Short mmCIF file of C-alpha atoms and ligand atoms in Angstrom, two decimals:
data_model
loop_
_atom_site.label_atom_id
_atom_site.label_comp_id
_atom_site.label_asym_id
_atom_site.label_seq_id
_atom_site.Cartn_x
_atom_site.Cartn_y
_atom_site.Cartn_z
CA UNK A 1 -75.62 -105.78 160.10
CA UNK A 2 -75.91 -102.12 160.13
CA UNK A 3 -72.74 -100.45 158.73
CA UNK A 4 -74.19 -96.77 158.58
CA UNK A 5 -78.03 -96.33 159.98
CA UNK A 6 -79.14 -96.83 155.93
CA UNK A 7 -81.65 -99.68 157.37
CA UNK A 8 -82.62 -97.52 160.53
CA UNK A 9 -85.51 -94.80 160.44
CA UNK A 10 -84.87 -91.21 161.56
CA UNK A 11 -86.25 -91.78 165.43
CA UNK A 12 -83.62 -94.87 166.29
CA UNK A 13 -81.10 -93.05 164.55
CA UNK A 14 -81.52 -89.36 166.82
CA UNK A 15 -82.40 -92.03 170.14
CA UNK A 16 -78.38 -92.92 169.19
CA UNK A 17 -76.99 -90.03 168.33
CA UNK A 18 -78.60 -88.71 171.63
CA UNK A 19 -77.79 -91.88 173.96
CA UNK A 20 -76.63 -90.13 176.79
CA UNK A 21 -79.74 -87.99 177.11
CA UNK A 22 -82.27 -90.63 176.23
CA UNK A 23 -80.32 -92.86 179.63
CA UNK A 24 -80.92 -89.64 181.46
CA UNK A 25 -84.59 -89.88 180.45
CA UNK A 26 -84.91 -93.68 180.77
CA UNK A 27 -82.82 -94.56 183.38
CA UNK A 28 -83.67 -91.62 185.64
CA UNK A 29 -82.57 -92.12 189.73
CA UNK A 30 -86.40 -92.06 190.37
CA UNK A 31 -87.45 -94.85 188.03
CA UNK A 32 -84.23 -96.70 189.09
CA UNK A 33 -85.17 -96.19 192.83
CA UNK A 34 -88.49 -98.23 191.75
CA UNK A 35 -86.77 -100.74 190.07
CA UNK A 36 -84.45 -100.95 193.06
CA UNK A 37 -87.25 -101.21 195.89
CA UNK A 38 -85.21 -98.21 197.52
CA UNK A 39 -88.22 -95.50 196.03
CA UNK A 40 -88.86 -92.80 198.42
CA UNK A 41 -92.76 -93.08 198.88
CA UNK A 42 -93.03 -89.44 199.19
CA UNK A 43 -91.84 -88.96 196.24
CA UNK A 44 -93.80 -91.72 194.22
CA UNK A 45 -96.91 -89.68 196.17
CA UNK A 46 -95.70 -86.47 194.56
CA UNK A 47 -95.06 -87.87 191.06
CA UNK A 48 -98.51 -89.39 190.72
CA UNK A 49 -100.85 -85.89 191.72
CA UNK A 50 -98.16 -84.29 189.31
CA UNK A 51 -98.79 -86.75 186.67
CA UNK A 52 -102.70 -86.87 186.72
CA UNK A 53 -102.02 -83.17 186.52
CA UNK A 54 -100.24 -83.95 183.07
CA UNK A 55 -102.03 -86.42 181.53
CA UNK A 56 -104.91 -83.97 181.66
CA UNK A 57 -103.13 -81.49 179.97
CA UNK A 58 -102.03 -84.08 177.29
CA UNK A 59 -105.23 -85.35 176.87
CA UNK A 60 -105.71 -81.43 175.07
CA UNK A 61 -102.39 -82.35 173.36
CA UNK A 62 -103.48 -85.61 171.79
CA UNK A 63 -106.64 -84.03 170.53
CA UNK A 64 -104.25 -81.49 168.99
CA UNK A 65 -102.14 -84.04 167.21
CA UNK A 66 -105.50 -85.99 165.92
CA UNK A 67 -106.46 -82.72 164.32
CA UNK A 68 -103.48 -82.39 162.76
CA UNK A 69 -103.83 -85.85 162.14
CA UNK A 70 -107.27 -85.40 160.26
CA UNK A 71 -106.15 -82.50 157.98
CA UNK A 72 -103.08 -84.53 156.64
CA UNK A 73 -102.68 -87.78 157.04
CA UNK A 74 -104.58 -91.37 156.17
CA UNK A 75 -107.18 -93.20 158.15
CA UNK A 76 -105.13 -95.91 159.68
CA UNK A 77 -102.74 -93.37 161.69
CA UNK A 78 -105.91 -91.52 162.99
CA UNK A 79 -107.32 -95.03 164.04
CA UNK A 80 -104.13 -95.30 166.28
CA UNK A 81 -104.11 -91.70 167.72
CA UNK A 82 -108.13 -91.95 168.32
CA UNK A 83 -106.96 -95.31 170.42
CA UNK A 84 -104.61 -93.45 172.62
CA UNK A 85 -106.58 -90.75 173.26
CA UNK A 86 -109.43 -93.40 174.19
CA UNK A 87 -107.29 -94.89 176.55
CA UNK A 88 -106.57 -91.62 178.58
CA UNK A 89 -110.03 -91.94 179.50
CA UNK A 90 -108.86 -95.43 181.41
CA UNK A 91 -105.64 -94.13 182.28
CA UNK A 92 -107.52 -90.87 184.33
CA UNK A 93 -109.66 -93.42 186.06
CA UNK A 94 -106.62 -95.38 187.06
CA UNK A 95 -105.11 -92.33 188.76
CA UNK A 96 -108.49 -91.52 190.55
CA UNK A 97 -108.32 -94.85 191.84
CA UNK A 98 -104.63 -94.87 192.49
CA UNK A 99 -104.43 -91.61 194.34
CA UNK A 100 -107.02 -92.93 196.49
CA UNK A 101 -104.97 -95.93 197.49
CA UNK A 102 -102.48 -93.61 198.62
CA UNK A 103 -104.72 -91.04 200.34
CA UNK A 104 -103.23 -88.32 197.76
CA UNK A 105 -105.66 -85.37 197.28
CA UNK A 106 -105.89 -85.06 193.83
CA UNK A 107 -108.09 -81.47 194.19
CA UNK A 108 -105.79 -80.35 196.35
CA UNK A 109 -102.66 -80.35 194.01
CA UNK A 110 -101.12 -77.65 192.35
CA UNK A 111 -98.67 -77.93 189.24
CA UNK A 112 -94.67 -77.36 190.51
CA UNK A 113 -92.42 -75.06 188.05
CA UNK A 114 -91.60 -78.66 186.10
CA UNK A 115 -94.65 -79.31 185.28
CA UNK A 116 -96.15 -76.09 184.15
CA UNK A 117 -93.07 -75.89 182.02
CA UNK A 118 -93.91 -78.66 180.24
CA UNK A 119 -97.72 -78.00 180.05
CA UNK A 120 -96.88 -74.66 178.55
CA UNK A 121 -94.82 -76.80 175.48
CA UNK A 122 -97.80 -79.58 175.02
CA UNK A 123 -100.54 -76.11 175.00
CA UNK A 124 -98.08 -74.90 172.48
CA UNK A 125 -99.05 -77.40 169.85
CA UNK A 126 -102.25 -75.83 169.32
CA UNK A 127 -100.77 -73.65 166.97
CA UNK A 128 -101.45 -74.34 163.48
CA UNK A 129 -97.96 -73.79 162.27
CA UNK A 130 -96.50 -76.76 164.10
CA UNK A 131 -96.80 -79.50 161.38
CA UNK A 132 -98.17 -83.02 162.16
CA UNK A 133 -94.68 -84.80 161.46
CA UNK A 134 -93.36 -82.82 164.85
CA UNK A 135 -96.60 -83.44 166.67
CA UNK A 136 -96.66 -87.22 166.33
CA UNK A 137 -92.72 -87.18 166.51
CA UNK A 138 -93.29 -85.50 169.67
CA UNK A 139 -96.24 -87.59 171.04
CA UNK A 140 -94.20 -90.82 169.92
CA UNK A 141 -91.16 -89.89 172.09
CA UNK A 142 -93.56 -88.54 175.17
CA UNK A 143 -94.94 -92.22 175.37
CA UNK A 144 -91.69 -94.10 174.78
CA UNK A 145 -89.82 -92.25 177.59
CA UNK A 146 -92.68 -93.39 180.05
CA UNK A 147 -92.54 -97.16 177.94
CA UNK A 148 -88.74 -97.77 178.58
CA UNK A 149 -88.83 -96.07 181.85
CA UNK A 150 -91.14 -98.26 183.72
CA UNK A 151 -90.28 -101.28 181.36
CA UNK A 152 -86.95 -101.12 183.04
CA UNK A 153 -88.56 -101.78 186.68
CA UNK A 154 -90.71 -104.96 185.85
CA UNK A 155 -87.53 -106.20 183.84
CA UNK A 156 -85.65 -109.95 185.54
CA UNK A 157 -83.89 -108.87 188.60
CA UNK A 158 -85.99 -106.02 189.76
CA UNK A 159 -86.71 -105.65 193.08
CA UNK A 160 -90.29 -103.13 192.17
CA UNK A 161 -92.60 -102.63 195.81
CA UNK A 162 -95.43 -104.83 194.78
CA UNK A 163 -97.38 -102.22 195.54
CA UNK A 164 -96.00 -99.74 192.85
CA UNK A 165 -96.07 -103.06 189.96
CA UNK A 166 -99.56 -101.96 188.85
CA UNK A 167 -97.97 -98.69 188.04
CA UNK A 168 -94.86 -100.15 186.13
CA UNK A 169 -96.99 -102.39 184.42
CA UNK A 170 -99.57 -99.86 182.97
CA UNK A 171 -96.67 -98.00 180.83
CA UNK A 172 -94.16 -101.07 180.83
CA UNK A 173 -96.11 -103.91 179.46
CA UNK A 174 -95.87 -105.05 175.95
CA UNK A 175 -99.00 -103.97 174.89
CA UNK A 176 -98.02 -100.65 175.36
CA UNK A 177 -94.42 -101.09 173.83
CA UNK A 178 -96.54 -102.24 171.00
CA UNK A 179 -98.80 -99.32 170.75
CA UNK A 180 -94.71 -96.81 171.17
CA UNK A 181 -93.28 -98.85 168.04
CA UNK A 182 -97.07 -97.85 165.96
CA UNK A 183 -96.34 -94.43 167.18
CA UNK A 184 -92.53 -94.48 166.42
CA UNK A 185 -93.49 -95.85 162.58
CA UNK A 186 -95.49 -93.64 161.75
CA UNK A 187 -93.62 -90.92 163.03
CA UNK A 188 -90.73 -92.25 160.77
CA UNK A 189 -92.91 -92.87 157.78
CA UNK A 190 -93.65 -88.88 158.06
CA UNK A 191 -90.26 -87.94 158.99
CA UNK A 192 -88.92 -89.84 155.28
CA UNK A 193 -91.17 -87.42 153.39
CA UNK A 194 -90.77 -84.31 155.28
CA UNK A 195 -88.93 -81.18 154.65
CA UNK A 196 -85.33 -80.46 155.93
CA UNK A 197 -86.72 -77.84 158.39
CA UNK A 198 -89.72 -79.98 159.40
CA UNK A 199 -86.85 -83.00 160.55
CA UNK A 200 -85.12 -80.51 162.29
CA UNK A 201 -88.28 -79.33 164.32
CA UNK A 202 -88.57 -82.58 165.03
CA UNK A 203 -85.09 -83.47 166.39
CA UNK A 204 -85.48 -79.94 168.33
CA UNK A 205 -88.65 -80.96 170.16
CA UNK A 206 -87.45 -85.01 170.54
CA UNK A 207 -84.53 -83.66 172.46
CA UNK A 208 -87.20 -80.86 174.27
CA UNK A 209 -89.14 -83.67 175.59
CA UNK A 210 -86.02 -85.89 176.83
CA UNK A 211 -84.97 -82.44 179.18
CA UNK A 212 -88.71 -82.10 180.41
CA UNK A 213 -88.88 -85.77 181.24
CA UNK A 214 -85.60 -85.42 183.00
CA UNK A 215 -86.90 -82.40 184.77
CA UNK A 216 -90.29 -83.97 185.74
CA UNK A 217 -88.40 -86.58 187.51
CA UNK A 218 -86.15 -84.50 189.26
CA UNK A 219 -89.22 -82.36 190.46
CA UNK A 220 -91.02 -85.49 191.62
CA UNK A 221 -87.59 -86.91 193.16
CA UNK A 222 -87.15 -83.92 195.45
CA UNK A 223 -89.11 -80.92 195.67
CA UNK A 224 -87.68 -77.48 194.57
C1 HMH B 1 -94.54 -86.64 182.36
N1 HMH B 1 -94.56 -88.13 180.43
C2 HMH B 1 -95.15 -87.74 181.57
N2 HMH B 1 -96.29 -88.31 181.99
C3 HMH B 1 -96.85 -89.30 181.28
N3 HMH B 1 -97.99 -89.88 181.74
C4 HMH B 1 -96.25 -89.75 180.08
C5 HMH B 1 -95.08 -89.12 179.69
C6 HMH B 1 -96.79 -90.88 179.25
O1 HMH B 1 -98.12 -90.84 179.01
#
């Protein structure tokens, strides 16, 4: 029974309070067109050159949030950071081999407004200042937009192109909701000892993320 959020950490408590723009995030018309078989195949085209763009640039982010990590924190929440930033090296490889499939020109792509907007906030965590509690805050909800996003289209009743399930599958299986709710604890085990103004960075860049996802998948929905 929860008669006030007491049993709930921070995260599940903002992903409430902000429902409406967590849907908008999660439940996006571009993820839903996958879900619904109705995806515009230009568009999934567009989305994945963007993306390898991005995961590139996050790969610099992650390293960012492990050094924070490193300076601050104990061993077993590096072990799970050093794990995801291991597995970018898989996940690039995957989009190599993806783009391929779908003759995209992954040296031929530039970055559309979107997506430089949000590689301009992950570079921004390079700064010292930014604490680790709104780093891994901020990594945790990066992941977990992609998690319940593409969970969503391998859910009963979908009607996911079987050629686009390898793609819902790499971000929607349970392994990696597994690897979201690490992510999400420890972010909440930092957030309970944190400073006023550090949980308020927090919240600021949680609901930052939720717009830039929203805005990625407009860009890759319909080019502006
Ligand atoms: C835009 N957000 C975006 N791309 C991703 N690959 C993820 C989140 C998850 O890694």
């Amino acid at each position: 029974m929860d008669i006030g959020g007491a049993d709930k950490g921070t995260t599940a408590a903002w992903m409430a309070a902000h429902r409406g723009m967590y849907e908008r995030a999660t439940r996006h018309p571009f993820t839903v067109s996958i879900r619904d078989g109705t995806v515009d195949l230009a568009a999934f085209k567009r989305w994945l050159g963007q993306d390898y763009m991005f995961v590139r640039e996050f790969v610099a982010f992650l390293a960012s949030v492990l050094l924070k990590c490193c300076k601050q924190s104990d061993s077993s929440d590096m072990e799970i950071i050093l794990g995801g930033l291991a597995s970018l090296s898989d996940e690039l490889s995957w989009f190599k081999k993806e783009a391929a499939k779908w003759s995209v020109d992954l040296a031929g792509i530039s970055p559309l407004t979107s997506n430089t907007e949000y590689c301009r906030f992950l570079q921004s965590f390079n700064d010292p200042e930014i604490s680790y509690t709104v780093a891994i805050t901020t990594f945790w909800i990066i992941e977990t937009v992609y998690q319940d996003s593409f969970a969503f289209c391998i859910e009963e009743g979908h009607k996911t192109p079987l050629e686009l399930l390898g793609t819902c599958q790499r971000w929607g299986s349970p392994e990696f909701k597994q690897y979201c709710q690490s992510l999400q604890r420890i972010a909440d085990h930092c957030l309970a000892n944190a400073t006023s103004d550090a949980v308020k960075s927090a919240e600021e860049a949680f609901l930052r993320v939720l717009e830039l996802e929203i805005g990625f998948w407009d860009m890759s929905s319909s080019q502006s």
